[in-house]
mmCIF file of C-alpha atoms in Angstrom:
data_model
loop_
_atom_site.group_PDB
_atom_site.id
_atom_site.type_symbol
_atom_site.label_atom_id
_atom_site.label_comp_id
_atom_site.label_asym_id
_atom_site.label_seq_id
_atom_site.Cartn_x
_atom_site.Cartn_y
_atom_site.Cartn_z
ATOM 1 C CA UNK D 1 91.120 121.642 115.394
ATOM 2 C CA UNK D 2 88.425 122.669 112.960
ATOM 3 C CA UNK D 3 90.117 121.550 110.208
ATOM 4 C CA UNK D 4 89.875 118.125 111.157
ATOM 5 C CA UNK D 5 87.784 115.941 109.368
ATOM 6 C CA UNK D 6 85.780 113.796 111.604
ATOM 7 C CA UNK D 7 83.284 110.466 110.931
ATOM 8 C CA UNK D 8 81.564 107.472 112.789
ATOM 9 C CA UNK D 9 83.338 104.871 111.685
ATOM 10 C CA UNK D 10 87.091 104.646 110.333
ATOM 11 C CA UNK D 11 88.287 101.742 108.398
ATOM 12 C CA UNK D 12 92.279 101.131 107.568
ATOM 13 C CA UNK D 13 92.270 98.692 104.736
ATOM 14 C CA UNK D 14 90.782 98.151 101.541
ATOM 15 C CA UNK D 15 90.426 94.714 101.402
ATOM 16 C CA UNK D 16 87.245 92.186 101.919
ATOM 17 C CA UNK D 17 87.134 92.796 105.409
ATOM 18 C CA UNK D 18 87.844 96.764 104.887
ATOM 19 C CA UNK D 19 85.276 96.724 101.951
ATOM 20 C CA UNK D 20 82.399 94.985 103.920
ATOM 21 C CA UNK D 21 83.208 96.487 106.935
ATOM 22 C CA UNK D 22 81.963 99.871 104.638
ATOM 23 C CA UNK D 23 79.151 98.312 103.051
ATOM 24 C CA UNK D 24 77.728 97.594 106.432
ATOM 25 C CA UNK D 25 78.715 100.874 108.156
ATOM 26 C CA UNK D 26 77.734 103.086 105.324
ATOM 27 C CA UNK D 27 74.309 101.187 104.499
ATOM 28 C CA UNK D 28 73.893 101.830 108.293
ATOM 29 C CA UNK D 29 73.580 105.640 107.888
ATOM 30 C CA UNK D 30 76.969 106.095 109.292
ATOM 31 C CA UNK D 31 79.677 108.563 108.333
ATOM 32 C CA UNK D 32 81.833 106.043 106.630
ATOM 33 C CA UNK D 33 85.687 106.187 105.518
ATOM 34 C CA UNK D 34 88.381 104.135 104.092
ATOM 35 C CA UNK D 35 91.934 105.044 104.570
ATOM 36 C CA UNK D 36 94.367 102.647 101.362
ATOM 37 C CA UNK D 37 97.891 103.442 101.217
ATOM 38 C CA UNK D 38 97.903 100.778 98.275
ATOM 39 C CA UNK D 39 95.724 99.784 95.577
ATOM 40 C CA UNK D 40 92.063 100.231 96.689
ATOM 41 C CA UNK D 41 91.275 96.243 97.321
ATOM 42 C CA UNK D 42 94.169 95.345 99.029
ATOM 43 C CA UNK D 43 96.441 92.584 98.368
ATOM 44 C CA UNK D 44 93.971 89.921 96.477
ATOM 45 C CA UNK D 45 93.380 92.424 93.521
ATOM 46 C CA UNK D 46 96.800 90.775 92.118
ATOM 47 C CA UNK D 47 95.026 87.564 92.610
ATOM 48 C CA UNK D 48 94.841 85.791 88.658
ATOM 49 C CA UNK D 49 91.547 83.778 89.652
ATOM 50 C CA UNK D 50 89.033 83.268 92.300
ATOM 51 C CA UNK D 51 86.435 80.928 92.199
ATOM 52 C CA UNK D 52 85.512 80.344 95.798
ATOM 53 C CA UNK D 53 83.581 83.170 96.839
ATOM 54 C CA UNK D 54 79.880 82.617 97.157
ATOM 55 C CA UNK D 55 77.619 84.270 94.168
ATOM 56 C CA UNK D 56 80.346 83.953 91.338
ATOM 57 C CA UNK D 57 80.196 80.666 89.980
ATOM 58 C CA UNK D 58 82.310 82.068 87.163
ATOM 59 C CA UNK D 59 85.799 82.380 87.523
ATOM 60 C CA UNK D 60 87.022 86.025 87.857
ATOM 61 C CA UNK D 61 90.152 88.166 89.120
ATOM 62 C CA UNK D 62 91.061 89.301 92.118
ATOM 63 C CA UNK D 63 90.853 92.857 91.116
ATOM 64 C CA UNK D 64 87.415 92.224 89.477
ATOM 65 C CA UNK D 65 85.888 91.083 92.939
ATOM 66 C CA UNK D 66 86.680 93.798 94.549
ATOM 67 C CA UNK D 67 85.927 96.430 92.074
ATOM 68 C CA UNK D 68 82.172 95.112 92.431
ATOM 69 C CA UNK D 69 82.714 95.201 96.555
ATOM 70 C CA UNK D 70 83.933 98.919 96.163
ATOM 71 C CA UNK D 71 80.698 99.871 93.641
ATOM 72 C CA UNK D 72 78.320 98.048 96.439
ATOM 73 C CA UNK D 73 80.490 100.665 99.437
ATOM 74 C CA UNK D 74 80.109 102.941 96.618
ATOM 75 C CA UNK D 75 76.600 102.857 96.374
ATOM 76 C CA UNK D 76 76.119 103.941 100.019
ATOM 77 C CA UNK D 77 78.247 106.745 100.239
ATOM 78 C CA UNK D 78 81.165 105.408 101.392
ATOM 79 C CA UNK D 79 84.427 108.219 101.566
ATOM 80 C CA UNK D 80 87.759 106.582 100.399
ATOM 81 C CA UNK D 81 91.084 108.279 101.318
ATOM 82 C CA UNK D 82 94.352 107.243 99.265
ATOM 83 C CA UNK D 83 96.861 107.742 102.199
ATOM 84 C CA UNK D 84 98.809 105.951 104.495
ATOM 85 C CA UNK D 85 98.029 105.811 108.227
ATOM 86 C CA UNK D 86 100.876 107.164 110.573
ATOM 87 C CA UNK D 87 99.660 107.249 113.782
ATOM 88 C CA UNK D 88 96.590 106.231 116.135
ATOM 89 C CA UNK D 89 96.002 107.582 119.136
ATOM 90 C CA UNK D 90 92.855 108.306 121.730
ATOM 91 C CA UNK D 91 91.120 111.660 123.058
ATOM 92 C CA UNK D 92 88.639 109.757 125.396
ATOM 93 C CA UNK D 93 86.154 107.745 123.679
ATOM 94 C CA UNK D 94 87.382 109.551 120.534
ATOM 95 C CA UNK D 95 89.711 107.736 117.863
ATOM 96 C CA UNK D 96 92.315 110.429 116.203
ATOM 97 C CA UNK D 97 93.867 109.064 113.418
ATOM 98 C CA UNK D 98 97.229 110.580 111.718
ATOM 99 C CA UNK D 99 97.507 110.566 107.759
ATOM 100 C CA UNK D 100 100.678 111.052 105.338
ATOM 101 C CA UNK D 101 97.765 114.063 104.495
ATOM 102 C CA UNK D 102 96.320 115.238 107.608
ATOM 103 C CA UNK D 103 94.307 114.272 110.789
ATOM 104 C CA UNK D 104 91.116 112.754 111.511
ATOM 105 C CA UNK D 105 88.621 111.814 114.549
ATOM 106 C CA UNK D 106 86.680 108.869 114.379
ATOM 107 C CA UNK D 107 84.146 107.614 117.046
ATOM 108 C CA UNK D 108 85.135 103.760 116.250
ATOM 109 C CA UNK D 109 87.955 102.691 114.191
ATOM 110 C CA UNK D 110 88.298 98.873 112.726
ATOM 111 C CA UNK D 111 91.650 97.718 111.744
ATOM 112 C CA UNK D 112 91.843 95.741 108.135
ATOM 113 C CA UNK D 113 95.275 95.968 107.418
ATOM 114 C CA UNK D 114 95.557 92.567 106.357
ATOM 115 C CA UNK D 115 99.025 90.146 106.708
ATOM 116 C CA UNK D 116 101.303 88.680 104.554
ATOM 117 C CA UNK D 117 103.090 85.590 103.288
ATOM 118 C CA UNK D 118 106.688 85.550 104.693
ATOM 119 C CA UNK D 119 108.438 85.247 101.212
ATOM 120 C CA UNK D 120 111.639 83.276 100.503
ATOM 121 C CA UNK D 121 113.288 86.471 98.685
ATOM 122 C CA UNK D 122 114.398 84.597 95.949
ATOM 123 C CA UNK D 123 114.870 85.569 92.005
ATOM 124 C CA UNK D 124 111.625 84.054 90.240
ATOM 125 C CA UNK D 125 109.345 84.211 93.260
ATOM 126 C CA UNK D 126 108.187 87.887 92.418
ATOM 127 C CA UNK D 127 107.975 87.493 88.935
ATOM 128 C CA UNK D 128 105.815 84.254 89.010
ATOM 129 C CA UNK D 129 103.610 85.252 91.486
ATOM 130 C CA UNK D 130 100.396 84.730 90.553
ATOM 131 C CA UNK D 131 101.961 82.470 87.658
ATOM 132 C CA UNK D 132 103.088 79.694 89.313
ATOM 133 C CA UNK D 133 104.339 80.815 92.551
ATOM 134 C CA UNK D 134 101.227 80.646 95.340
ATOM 135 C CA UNK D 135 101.342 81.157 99.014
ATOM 136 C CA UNK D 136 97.388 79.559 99.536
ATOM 137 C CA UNK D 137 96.926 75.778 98.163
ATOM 138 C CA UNK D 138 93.370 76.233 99.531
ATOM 139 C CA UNK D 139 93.027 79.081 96.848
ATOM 140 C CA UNK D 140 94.651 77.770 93.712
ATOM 141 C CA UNK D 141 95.340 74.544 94.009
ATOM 142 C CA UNK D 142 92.585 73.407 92.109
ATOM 143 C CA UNK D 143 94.698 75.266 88.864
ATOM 144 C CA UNK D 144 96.798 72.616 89.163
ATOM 145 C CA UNK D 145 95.113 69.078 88.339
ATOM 146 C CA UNK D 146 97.602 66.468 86.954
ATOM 147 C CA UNK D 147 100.331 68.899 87.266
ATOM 148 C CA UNK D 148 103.643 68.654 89.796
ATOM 149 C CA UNK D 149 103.826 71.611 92.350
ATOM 150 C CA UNK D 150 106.191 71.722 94.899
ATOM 151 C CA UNK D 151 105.580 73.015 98.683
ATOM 152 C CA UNK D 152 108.246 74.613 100.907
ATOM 153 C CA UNK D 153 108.072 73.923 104.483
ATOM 154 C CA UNK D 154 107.814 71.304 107.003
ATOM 155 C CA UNK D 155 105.330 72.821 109.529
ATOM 156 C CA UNK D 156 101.713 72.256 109.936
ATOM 157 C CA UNK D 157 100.391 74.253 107.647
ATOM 158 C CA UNK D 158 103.325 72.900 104.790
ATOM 159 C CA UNK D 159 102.487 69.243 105.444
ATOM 160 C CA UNK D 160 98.631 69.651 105.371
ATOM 161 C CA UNK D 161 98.805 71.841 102.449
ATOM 162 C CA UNK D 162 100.516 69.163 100.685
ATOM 163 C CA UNK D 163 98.095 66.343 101.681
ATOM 164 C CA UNK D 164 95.444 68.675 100.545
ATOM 165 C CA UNK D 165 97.019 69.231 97.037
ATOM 166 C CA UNK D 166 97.382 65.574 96.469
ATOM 167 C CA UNK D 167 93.389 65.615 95.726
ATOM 168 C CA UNK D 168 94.076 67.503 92.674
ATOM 169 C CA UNK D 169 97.866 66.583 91.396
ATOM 170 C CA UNK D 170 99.815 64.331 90.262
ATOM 171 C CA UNK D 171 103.159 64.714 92.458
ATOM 172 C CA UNK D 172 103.782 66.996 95.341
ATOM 173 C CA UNK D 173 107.706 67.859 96.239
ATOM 174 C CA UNK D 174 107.807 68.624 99.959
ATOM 175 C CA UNK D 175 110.842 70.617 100.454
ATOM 176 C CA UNK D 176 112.116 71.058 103.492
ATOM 177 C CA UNK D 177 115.790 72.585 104.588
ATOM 178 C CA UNK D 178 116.426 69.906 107.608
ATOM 179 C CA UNK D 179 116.142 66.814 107.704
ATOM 180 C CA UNK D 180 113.083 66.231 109.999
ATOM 181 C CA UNK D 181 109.810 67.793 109.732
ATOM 182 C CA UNK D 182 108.104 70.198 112.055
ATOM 183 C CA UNK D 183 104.353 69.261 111.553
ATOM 184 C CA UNK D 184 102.493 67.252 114.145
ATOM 185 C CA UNK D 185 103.250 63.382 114.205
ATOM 186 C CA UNK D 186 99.533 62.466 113.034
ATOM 187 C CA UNK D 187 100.341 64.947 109.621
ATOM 188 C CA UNK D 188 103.929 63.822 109.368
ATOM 189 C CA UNK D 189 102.594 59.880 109.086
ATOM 190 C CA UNK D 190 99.645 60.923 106.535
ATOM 191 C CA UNK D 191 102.379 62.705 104.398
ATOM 192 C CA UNK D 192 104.887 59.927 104.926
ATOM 193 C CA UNK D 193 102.238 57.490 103.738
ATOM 194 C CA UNK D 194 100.589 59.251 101.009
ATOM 195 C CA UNK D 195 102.103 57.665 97.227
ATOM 196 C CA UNK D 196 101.721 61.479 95.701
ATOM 197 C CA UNK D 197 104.183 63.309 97.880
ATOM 198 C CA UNK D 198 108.109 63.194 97.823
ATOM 199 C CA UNK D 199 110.101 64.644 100.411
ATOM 200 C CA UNK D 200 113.425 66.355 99.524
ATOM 201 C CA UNK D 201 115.205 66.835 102.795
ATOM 202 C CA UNK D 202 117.948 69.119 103.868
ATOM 203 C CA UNK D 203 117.403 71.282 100.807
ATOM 204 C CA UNK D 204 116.448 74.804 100.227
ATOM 205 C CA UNK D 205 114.689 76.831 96.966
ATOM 206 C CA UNK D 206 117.552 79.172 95.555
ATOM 207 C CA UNK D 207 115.404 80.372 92.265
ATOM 208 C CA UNK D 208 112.412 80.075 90.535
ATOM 209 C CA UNK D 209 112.717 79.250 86.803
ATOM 210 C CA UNK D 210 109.975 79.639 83.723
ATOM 211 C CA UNK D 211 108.889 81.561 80.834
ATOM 212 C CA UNK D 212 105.839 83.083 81.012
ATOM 213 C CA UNK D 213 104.335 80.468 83.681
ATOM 214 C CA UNK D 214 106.993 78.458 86.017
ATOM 215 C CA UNK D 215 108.306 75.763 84.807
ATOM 216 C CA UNK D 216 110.862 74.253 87.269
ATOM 217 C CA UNK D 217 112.476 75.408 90.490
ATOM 218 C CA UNK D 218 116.493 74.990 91.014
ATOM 219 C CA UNK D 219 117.087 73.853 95.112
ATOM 220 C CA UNK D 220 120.326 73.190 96.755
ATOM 221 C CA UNK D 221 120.753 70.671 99.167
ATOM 222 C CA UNK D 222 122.915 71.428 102.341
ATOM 223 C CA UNK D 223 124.438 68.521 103.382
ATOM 224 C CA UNK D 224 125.342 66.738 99.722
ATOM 225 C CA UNK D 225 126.685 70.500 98.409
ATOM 226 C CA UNK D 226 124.551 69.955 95.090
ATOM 227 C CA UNK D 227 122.372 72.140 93.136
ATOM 228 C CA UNK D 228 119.692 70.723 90.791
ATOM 229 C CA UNK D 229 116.754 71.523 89.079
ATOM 230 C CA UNK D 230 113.171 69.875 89.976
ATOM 231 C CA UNK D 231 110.231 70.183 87.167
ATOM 232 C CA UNK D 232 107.182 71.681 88.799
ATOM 233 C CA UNK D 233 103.915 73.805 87.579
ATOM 234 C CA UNK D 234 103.780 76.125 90.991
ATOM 235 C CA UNK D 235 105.293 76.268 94.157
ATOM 236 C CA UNK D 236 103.348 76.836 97.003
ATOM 237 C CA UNK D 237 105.561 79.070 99.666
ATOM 238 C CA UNK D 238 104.800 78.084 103.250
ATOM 239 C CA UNK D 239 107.567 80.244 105.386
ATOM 240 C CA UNK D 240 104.850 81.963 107.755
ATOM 241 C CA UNK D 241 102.574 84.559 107.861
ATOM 242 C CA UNK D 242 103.237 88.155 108.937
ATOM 243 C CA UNK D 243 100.571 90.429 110.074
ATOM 244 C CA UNK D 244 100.535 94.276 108.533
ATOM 245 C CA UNK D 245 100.461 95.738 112.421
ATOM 246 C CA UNK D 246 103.216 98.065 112.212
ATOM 247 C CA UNK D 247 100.315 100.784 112.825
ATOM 248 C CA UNK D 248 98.173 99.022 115.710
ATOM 249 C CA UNK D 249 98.009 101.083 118.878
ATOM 250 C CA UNK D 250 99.985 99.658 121.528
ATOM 251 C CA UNK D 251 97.564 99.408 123.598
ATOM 252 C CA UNK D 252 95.980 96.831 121.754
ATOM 253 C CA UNK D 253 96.425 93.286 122.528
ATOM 254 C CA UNK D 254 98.580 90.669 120.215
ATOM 255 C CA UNK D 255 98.585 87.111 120.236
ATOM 256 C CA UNK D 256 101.982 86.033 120.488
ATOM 257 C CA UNK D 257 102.854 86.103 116.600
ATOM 258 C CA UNK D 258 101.402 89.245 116.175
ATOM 259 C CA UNK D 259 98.017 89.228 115.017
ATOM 260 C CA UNK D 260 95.094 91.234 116.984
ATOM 261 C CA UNK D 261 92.397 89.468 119.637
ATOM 262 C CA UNK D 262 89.349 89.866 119.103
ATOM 263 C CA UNK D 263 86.150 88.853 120.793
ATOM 264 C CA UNK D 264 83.295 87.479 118.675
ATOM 265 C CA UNK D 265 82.134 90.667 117.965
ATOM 266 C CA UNK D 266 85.445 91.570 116.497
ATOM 267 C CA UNK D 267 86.273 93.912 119.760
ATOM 268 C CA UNK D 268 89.476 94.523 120.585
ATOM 269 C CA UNK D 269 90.876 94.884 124.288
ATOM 270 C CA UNK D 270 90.622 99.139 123.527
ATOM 271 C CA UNK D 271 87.315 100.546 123.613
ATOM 272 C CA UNK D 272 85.703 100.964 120.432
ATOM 273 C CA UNK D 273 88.795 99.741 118.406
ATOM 274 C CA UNK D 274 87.829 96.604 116.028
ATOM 275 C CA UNK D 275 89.720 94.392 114.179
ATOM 276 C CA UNK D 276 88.681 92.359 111.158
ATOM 277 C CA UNK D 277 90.080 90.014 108.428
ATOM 278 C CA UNK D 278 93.561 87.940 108.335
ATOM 279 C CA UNK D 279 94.901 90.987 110.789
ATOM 280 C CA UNK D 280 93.041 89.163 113.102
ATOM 281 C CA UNK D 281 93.985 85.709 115.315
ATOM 282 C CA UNK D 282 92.404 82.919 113.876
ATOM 283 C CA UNK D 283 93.161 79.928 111.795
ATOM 284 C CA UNK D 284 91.310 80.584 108.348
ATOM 285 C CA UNK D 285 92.284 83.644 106.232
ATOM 286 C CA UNK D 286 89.825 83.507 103.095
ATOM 287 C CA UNK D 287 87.823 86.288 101.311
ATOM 288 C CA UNK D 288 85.129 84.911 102.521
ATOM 289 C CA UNK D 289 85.865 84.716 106.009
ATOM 290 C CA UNK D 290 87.693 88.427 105.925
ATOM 291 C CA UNK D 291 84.324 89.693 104.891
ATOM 292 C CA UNK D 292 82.112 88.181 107.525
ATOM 293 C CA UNK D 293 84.939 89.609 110.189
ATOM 294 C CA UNK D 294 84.218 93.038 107.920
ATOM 295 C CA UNK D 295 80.321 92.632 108.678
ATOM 296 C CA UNK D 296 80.402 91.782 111.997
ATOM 297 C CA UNK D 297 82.654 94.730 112.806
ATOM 298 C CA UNK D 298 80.284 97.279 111.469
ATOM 299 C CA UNK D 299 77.424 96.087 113.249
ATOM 300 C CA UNK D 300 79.184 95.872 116.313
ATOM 301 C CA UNK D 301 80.618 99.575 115.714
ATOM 302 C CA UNK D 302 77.532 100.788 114.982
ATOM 303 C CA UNK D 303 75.898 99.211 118.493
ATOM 304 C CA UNK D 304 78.867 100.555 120.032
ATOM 305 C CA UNK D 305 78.434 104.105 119.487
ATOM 306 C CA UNK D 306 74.385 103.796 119.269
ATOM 307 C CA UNK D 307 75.030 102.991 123.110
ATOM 308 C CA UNK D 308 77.372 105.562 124.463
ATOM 309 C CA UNK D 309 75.532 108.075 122.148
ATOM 310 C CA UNK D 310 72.148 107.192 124.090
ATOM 311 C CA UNK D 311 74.351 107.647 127.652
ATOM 312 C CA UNK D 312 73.427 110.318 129.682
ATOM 313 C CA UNK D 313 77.398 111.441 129.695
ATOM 314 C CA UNK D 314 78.456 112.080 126.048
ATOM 315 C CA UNK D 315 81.134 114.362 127.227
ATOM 316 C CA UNK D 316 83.853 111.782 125.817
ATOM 317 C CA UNK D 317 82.509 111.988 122.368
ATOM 318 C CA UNK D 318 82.215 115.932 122.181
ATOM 319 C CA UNK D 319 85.198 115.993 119.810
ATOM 320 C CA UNK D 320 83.646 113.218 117.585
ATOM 321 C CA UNK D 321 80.186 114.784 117.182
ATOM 322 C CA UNK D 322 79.322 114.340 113.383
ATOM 323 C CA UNK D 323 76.696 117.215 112.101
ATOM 324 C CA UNK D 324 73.157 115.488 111.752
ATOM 325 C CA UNK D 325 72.604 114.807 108.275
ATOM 326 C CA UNK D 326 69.492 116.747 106.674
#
């Protein structure tokens, strides 16, 4: 096994929470490395705008924010590894991770593989994204004063979404395929009652239409058998959330959708395993909250090992020992 590469703390993701998780391990003095089978940044680099994240009061990209997170990992040494994660598994306290590339041991390991939105696999909804088509009314609705978007769903997070875009637009289309709504009574009624927002009921998004920027959406409605076009600005997609944990060991607990428990120190239920950003069970996925998941992580990590490293019985860890650094 000597040609296996081995390091403190390994980090699968390149996202916020993958990217801060770095900056704090690697500014820590610790052996640091990022395993991307994507583009370095993960999936808010395709991201048009972002103007929400603390410290940039001028709009910028999604790719340019975390080009300036990688330079900061950058800056402390951080290793980066363009290859996709097979396998995990566990030697003792040691984390052996399985590449498209080769094999490597790890004394902690945080998961940042991220989720994402369940899509309606529809012609248009590809093309538009970031041009009209949005799966986060928290981060672009503001694009849209005095426009007309329309939102697709009728659960909780649909119907709120919609109340909350009604402080920016003109006229919200709720579109849902039945013919009651799945959201809590208290949301339905503040939907129901709210002047800006139309419900289209028993009706379902067959394409998105536009130019360069959408421009209308065509539905069908079920139950009348007619197909028609509605003039919007964006659509907001609200089918559910998937979590990327097609690699998470199995020994590692779920919540019942998917997504990883974590203490508040980001542990998982397997020793020295973290989790960190919208992998993770929790009710806001943000940059900004994927990064403090990231930070918290690495300091816990970095505890972690600092206190089986300072047991008497470091046995578990002999195939994880990292040469001192001169």
């Amino acid at each position: 096994m000597n040609d296996v590469i081995k390091y403190d703390i390994a980090i699968i993701g390149s996202g916020p929470a993958g990217l801060s998780a770095a900056i704090y391990a690697a500014r820590g003095g610790l052996k640091t490395v990022v395993f991307e089978k994507g583009i370095m940044g993960g999936q808010i680099t395709v991201t048009q705008e972002v103007e929400n994240y603390p410290g940039f009061h001028k709009t910028l990209s999604g790719f340019e924010l975390m080009d300036e997170m990688k330079k900061h990992a950058d800056k402390f040494n951080t290793d980066y590894r363009e290859e996709e994660v097979k396998g995990i598994g566990l030697q003792g306290l040691c984390k052996v991770i399985e590449t498209n590339k080769g094999m490597y041991h790890a004394k902690t390991l945080i998961f940042a593989t991220g989720a994402h939105p369940r899509k309606l696999n529809v012609p248009g909804e590809d093309k538009f994204y970031g041009k009209g088509v949005s799966y986060c009314a928290t981060c672009d609705g503001v694009f849209y004063r005095d426009k007309a978007v329309a939102v697709v769903g009728g659960g909780d997070s649909a119907v709120e979404e919609a109340i909350f875009l009604t402080r920016f637009v003109k006229k919200v289309y709720l579109i849902h395929r039945r013919d009651k709504l799945r959201a809590v009574q208290i949301i339905q009624e503040r939907a129901f009652n709210n002047p800006k927002i139309e419900i289209i009921w028993d009706s379902e998004v067959q394409e998105v239409n536009g130019d360069d920027f959408v421009t209308s959406i065509t539905i069908y409605n079920k139950k009348l058998e007619k197909r028609s076009k509605v003039p919007v600005d964006g659509i907001f997609i609200y089918a559910g959330i998937l979590p990327n944990n097609e690699i998470i060991e199995s020994r590692i607990e779920l919540d019942e959708a998917g997504f990883v428990k974590v203490n508040e120190d980001m542990h998982t239920n397997v020793p020295g395993i973290y989790a960190a950003g919208d992998i993770v069970s929790k009710k806001l996925r943000q940059v900004i909250t994927a990064a403090a998941d990231g930070a918290i992580a690495a300091w816990s990590a970095e505890k972690w090992i600092t206190y089986h490293e300072d047991d008497d019985d470091t046995t578990e860890f002999a195939t994880c020992e990292i040469p001192q650094k001169k």
